[in-house]
PDB file of C-alpha atoms in Angstrom:
ATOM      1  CA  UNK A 306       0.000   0.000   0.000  1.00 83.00           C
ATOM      2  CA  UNK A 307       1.471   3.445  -0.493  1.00 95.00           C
ATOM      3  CA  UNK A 308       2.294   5.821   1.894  1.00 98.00           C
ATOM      4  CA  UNK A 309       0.701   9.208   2.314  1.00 98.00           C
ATOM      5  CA  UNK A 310       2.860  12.307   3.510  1.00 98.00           C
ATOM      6  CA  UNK A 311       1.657  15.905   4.135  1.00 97.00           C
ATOM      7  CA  UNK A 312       4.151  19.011   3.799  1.00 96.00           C
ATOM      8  CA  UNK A 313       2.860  21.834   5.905  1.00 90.00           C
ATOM      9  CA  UNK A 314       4.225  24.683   7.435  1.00 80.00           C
ATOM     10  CA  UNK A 315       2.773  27.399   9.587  1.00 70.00           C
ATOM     11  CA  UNK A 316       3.553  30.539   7.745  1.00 61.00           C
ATOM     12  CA  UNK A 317       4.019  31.001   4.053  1.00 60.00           C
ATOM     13  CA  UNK A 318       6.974  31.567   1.904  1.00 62.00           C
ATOM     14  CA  UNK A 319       9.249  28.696   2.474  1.00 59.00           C
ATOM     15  CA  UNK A 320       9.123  27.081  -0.679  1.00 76.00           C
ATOM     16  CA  UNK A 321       6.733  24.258  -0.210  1.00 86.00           C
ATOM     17  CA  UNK A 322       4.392  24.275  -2.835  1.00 89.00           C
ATOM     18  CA  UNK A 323       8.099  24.264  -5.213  1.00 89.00           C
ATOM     19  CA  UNK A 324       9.244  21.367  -2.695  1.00 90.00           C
ATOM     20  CA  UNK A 325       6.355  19.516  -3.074  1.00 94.00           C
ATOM     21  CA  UNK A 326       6.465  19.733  -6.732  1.00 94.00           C
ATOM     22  CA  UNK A 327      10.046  18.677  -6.676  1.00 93.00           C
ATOM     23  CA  UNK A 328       9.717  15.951  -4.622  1.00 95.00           C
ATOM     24  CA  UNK A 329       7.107  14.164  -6.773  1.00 96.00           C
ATOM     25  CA  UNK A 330       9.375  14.388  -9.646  1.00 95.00           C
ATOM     26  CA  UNK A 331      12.138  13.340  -7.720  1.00 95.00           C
ATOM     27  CA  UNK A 332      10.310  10.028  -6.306  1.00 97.00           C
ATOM     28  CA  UNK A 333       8.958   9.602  -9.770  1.00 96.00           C
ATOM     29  CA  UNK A 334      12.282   9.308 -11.353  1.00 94.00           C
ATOM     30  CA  UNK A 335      12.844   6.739  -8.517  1.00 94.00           C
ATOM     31  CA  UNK A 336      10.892   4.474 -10.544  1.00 96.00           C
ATOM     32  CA  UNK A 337       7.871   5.261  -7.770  1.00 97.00           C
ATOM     33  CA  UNK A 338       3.814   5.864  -8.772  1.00 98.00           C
ATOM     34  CA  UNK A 339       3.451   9.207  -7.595  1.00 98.00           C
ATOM     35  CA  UNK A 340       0.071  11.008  -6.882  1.00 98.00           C
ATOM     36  CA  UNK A 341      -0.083  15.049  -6.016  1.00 98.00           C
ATOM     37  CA  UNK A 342      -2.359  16.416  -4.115  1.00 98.00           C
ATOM     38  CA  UNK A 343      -2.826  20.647  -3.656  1.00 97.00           C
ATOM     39  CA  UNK A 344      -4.469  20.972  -0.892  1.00 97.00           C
ATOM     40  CA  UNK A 345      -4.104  24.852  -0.552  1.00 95.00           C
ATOM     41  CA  UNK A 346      -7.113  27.399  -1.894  1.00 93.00           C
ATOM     42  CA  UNK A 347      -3.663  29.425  -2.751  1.00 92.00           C
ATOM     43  CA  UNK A 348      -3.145  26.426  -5.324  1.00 93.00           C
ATOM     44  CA  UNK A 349       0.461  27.013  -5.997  1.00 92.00           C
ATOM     45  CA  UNK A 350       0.946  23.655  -6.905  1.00 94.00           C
ATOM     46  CA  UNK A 351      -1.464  23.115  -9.142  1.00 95.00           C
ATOM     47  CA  UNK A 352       0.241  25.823 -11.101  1.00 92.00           C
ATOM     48  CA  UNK A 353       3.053  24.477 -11.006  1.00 91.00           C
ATOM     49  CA  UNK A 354       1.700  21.414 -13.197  1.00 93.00           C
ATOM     50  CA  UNK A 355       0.655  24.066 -15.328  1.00 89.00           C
ATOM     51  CA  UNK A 356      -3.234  23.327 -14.667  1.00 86.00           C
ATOM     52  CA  UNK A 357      -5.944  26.027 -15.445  1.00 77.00           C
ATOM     53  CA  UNK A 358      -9.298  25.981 -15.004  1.00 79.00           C
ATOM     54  CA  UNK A 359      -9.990  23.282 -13.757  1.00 88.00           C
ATOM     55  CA  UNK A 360     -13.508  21.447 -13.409  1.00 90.00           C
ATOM     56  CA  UNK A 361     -13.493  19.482 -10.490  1.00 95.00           C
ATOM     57  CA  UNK A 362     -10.745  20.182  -7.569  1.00 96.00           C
ATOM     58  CA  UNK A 363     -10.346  18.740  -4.269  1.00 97.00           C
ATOM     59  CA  UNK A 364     -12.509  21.157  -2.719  1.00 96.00           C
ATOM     60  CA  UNK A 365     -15.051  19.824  -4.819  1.00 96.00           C
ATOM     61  CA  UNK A 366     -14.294  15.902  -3.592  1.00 97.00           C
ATOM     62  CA  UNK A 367     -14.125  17.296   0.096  1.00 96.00           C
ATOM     63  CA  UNK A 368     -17.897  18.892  -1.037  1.00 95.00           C
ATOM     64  CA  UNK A 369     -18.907  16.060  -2.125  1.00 95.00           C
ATOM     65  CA  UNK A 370     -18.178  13.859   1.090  1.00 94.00           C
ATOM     66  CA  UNK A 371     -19.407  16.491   3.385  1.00 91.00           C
ATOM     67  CA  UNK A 372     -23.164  15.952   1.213  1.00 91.00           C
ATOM     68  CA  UNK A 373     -22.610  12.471   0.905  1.00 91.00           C
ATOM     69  CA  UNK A 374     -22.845  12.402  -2.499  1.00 94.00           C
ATOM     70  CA  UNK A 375     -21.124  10.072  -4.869  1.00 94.00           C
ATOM     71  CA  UNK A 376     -17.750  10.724  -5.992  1.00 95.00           C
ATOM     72  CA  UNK A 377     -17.544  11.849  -9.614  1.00 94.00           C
ATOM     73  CA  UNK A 378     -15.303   9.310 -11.747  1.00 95.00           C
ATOM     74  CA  UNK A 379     -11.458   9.381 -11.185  1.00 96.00           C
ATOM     75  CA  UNK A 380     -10.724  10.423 -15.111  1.00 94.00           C
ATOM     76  CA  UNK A 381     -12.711  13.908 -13.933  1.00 95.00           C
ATOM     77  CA  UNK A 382     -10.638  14.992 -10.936  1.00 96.00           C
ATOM     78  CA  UNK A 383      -6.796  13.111 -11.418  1.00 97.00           C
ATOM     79  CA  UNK A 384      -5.025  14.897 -14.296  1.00 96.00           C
ATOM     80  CA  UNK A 385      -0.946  13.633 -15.505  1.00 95.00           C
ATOM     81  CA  UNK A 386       1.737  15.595 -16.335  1.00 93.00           C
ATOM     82  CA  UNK A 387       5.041  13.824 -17.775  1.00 93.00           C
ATOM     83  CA  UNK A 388       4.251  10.537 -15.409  1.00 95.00           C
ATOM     84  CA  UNK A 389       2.971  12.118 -11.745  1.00 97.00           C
ATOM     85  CA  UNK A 390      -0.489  12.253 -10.994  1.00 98.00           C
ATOM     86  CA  UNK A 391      -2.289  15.216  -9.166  1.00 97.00           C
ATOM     87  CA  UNK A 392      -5.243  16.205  -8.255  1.00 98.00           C
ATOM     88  CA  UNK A 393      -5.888  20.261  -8.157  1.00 97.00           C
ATOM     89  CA  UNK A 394      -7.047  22.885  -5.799  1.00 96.00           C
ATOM     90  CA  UNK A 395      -8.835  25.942  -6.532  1.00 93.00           C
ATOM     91  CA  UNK A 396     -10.109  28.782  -4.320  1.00 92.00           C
ATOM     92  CA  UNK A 397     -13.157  27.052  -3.732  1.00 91.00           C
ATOM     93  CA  UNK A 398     -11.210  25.085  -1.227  1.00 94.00           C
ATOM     94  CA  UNK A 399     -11.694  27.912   0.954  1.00 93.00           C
ATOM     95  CA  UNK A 400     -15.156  27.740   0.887  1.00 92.00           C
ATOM     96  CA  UNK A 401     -15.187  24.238   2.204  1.00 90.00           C
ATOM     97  CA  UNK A 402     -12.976  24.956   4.961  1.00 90.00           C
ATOM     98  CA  UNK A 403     -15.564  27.448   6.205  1.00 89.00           C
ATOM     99  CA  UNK A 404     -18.151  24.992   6.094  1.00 89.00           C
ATOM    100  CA  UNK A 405     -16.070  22.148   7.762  1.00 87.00           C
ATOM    101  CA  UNK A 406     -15.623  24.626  11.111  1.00 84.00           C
ATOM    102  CA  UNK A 407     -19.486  24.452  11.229  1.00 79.00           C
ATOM    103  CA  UNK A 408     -19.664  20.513  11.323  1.00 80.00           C
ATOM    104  CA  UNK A 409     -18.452  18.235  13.822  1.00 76.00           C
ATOM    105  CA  UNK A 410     -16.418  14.815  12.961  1.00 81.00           C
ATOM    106  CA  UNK A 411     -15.261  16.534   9.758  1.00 90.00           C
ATOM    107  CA  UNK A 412     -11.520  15.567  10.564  1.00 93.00           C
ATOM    108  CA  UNK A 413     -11.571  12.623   8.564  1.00 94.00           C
ATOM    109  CA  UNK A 414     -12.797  13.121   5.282  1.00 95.00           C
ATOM    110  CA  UNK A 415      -9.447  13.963   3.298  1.00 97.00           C
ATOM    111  CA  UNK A 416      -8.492  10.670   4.448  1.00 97.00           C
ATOM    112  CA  UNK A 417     -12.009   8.806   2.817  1.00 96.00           C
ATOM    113  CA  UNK A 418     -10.977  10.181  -0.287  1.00 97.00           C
ATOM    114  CA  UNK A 419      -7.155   9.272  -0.452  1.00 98.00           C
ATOM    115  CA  UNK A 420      -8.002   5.687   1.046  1.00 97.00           C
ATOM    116  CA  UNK A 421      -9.382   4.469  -2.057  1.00 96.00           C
ATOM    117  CA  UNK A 422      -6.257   5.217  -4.036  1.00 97.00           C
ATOM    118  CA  UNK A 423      -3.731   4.267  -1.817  1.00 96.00           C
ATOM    119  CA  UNK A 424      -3.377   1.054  -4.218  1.00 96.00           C
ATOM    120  CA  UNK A 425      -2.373   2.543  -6.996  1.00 97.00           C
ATOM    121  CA  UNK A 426       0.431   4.637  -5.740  1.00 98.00           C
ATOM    122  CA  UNK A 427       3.813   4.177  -4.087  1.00 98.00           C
ATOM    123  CA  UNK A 428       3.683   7.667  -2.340  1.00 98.00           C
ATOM    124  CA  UNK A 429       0.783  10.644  -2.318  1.00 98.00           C
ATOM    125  CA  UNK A 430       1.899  13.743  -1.055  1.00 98.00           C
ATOM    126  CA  UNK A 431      -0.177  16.585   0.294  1.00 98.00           C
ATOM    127  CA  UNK A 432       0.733  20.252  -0.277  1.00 96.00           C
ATOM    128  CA  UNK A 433      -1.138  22.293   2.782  1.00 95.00           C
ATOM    129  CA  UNK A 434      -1.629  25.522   3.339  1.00 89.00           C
ATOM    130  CA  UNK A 435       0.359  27.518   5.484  1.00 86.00           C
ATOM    131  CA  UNK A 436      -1.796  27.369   8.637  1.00 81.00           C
ATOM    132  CA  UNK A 437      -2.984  25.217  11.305  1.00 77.00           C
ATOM    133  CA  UNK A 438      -6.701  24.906  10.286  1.00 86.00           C
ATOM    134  CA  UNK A 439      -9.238  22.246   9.993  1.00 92.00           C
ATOM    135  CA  UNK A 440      -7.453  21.495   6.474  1.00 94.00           C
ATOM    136  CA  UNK A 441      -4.033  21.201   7.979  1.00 94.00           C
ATOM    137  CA  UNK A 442      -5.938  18.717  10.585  1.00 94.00           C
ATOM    138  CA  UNK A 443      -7.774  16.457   7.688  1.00 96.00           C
ATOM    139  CA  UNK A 444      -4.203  16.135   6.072  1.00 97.00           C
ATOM    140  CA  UNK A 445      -2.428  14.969   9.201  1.00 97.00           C
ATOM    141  CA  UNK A 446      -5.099  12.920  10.047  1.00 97.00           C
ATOM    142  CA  UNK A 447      -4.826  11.048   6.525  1.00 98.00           C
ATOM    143  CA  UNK A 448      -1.272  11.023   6.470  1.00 98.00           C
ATOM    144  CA  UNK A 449       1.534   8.551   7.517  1.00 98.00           C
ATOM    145  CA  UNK A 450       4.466  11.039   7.502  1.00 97.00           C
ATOM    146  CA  UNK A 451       4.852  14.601   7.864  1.00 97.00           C
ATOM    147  CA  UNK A 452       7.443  16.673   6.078  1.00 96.00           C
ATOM    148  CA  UNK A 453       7.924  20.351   7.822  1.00 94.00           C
ATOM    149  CA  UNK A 454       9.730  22.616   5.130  1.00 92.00           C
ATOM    150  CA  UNK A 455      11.585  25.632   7.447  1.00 89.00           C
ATOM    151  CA  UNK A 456      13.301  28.801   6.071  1.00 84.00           C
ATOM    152  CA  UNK A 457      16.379  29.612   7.994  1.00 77.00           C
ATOM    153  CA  UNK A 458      15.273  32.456   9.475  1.00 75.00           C
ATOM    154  CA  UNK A 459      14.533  34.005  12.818  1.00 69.00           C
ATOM    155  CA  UNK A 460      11.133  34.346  12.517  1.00 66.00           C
ATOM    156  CA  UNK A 461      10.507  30.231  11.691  1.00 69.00           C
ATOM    157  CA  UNK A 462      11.491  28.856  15.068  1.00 72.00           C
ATOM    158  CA  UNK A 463       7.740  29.910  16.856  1.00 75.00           C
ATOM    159  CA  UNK A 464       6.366  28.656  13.534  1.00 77.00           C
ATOM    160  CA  UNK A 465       8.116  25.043  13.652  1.00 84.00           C
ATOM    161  CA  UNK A 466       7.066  24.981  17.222  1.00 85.00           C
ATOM    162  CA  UNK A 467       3.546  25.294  16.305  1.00 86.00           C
ATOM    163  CA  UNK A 468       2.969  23.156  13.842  1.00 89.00           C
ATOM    164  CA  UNK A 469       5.331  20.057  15.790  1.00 91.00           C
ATOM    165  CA  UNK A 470       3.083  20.847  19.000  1.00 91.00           C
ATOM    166  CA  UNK A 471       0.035  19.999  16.556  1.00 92.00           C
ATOM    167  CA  UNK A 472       1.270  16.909  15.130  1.00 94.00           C
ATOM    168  CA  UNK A 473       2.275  15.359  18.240  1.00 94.00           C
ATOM    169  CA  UNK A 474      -1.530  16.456  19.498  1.00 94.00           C
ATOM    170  CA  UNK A 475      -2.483  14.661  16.310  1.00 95.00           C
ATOM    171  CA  UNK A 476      -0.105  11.580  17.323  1.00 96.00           C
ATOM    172  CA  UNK A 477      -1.572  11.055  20.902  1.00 96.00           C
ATOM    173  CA  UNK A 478      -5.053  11.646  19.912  1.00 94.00           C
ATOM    174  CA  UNK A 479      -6.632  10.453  16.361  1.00 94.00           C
ATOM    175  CA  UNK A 480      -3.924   9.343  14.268  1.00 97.00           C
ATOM    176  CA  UNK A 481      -1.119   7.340  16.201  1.00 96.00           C
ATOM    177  CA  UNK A 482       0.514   6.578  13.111  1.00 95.00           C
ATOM    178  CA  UNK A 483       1.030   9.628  11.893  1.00 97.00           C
ATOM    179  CA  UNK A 484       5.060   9.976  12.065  1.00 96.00           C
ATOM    180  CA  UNK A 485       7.332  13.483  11.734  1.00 96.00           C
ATOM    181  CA  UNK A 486       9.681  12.451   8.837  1.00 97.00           C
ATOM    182  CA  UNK A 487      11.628  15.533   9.917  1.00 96.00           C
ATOM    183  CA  UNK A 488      12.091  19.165   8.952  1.00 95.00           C
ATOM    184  CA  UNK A 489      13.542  20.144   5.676  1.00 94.00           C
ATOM    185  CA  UNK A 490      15.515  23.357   6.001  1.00 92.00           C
ATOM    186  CA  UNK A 491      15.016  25.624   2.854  1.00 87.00           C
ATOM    187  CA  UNK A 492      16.051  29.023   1.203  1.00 83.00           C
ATOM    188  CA  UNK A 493      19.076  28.208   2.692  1.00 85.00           C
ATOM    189  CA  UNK A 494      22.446  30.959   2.037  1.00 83.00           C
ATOM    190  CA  UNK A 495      25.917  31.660   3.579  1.00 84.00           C
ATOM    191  CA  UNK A 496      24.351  34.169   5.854  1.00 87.00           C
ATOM    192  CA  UNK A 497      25.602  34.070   9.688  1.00 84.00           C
ATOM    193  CA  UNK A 498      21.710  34.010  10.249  1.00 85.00           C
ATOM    194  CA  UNK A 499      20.852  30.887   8.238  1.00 86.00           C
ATOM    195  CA  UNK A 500      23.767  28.605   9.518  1.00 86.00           C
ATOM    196  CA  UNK A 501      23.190  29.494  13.425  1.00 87.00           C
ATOM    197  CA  UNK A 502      19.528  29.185  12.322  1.00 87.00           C
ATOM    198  CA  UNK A 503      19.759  25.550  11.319  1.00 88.00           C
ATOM    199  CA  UNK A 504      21.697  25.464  14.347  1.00 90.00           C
ATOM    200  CA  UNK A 505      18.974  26.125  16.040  1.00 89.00           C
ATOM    201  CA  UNK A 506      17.084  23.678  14.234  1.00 90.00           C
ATOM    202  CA  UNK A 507      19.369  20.849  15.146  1.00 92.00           C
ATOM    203  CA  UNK A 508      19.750  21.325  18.829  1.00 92.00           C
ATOM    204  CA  UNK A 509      16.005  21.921  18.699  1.00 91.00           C
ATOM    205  CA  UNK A 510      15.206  18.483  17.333  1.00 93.00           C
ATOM    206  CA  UNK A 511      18.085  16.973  16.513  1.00 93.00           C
ATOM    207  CA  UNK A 512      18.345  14.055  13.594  1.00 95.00           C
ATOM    208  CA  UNK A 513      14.861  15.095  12.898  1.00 95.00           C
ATOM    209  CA  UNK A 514      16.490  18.017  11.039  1.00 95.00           C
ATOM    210  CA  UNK A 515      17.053  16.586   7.071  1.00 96.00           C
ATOM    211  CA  UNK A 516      20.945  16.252   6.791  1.00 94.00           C
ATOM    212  CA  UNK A 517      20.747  18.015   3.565  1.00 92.00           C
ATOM    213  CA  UNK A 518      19.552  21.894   2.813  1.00 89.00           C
ATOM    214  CA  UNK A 519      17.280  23.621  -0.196  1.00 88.00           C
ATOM    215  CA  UNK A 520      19.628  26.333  -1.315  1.00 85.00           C
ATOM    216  CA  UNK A 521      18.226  29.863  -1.866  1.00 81.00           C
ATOM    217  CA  UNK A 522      18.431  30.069  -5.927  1.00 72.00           C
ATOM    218  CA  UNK A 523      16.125  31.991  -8.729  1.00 65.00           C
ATOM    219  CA  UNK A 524      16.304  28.345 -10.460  1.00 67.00           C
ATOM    220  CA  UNK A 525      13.362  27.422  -8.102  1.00 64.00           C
ATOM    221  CA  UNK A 526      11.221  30.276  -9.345  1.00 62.00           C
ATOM    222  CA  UNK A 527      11.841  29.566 -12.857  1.00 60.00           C
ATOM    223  CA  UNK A 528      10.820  25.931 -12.414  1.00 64.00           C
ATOM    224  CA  UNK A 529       8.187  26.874 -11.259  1.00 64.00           C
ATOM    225  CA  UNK A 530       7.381  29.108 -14.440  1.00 65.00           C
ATOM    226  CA  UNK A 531       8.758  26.278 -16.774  1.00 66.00           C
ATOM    227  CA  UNK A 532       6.718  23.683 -15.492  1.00 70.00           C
ATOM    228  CA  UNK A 533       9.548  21.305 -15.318  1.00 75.00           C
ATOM    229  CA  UNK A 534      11.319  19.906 -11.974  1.00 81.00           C
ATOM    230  CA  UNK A 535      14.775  20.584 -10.929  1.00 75.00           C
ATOM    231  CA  UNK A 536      15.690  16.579 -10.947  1.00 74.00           C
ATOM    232  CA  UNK A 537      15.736  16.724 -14.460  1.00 78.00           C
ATOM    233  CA  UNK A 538      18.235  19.491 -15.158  1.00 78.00           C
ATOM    234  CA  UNK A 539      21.460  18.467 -15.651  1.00 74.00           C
ATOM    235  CA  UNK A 540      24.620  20.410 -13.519  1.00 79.00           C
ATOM    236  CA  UNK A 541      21.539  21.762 -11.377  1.00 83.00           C
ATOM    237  CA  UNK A 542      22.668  22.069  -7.352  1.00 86.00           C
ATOM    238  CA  UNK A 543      18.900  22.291  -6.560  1.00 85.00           C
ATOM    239  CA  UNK A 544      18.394  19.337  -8.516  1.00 86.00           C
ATOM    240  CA  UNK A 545      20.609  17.464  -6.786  1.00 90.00           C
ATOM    241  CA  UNK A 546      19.263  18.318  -3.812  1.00 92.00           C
ATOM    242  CA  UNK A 547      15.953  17.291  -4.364  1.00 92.00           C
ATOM    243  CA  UNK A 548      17.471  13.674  -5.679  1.00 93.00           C
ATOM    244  CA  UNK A 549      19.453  13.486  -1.899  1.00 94.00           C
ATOM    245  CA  UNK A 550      15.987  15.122  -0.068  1.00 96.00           C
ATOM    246  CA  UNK A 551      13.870  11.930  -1.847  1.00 96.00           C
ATOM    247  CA  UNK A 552      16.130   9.248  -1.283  1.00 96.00           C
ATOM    248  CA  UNK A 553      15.957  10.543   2.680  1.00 97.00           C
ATOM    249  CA  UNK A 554      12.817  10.579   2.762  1.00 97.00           C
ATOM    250  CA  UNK A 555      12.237   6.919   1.137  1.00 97.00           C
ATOM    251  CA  UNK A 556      14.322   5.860   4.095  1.00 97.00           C
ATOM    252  CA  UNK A 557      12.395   7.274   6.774  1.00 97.00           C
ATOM    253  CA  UNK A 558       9.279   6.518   5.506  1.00 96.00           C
ATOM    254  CA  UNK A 559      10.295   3.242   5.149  1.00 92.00           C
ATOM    255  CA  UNK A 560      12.312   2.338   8.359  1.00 83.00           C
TER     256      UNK A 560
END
């Protein structure tokens, strides 16, 4: 069965919706079936796979449970781009999160709707928003791993503490499986401030801190605009470390 990992972060601007986006491409050159899922009304990553438009998104599927109605077909809502899978977000999502504060026992229906498809993929990865929301909850709840991307900055340490307070709460309380694969630390420079930062990080929480960094660069941007991952660029430092980032995180999902 395949395993299911959220990336989430408390505030914005750390490069995870360009992680995420990496990271498929880098398990997916791994030989693995990968499967996408934007789960941010922001939808970053669904423009990243260069999707506009779209018909059905996941707020629609998360509409859908909360009705109980039927799920439309999977040909409607799972597009492909060059061999990942995804499934696409739209600002509608927001709209749904609204509704799910209203309801009770809502936690759980991200995870109804990734259950089904766990078969047909190695890994399915969920790009959050940057909050700690009832979202943020159905994704942890759903997930088996938890990937925390953290700019080396001052101003991320009260964010990482937030969000690792909330997944242990998670851990102790609904989902027990739910494990922290560890926090990936990104827009990373020569600065004084980002090396004692990821200092920080390490004393912190130790080998939960990824061994490797995501290096500041304007390469990330324009992969984003290009459509294409970083993994398949040849000379590229980023690229590399996204190849290093997924082979880590194969491991400790695995071990």
């Amino acid at each position: 069965m395949g395993k299911i990992i959220m990336i989430g972060a408390m505030k914005g601007g750390v490069g995870k919706s360009v992680m995420a986006f990496n990271l498929a491409y880098s398990l997916q050159k791994k030989g693995k079936k990968v499967l996408a899922v934007d789960f941010d009304p922001q939808s970053n990553l669904t423009t990243c796979f260069g999707a506009e438009d779209v018909d059905v998104a996941i707020g629609d599927l998360m509409m859908s449970v909360l009705e109980e109605e039927e799920l439309p077909d999977r040909s409607e809502y799972i597009w492909e781009r060059n061999g990942v899978d995804f499934i696409p977000s739209s600002i509608g999502l927001s709209a749904v999160e609204a509704k799910l504060r209203l309801e009770m026992g809502t936690e759980k229906m991200l995870s109804s709707i990734l259950e089904p498809l766990r078969g047909d993929y190695d890994y399915i990865l969920i790009d959050c928003q940057p909050s700690l929301g009832v979202l943020v909850l159905n994704a942890l709840v759903a997930a088996d791993g938890a990937i925390i991307p953290a700019q080396t900055q001052e101003f991320s340490r009260k964010a990482l503490k937030a969000i690792t307070d909330i997944i242990g709460q998670v851990q102790a309380t609904i989902n027990p499986n739910l494990k922290l694969l560890g926090i990936l630390p990104t827009m990373v420079d020569n600065t004084a401030m980002s090396k004692d930062t990821r200092k920080v990080f390490e004393d912190n929480y130790g080998e939960l801190v990824f061994p490797m960094n995501i290096s500041r660069s304007v390469t990330a941007a324009y992969s984003s605009k290009e459509k294409k991952a970083l993994c398949f660029k040849a000379n590229s430092k980023l690229g590399e470390e996204y190849r290093q980032f997924a082979d880590e995180v194969v491991r400790r999902i695995t071990a």
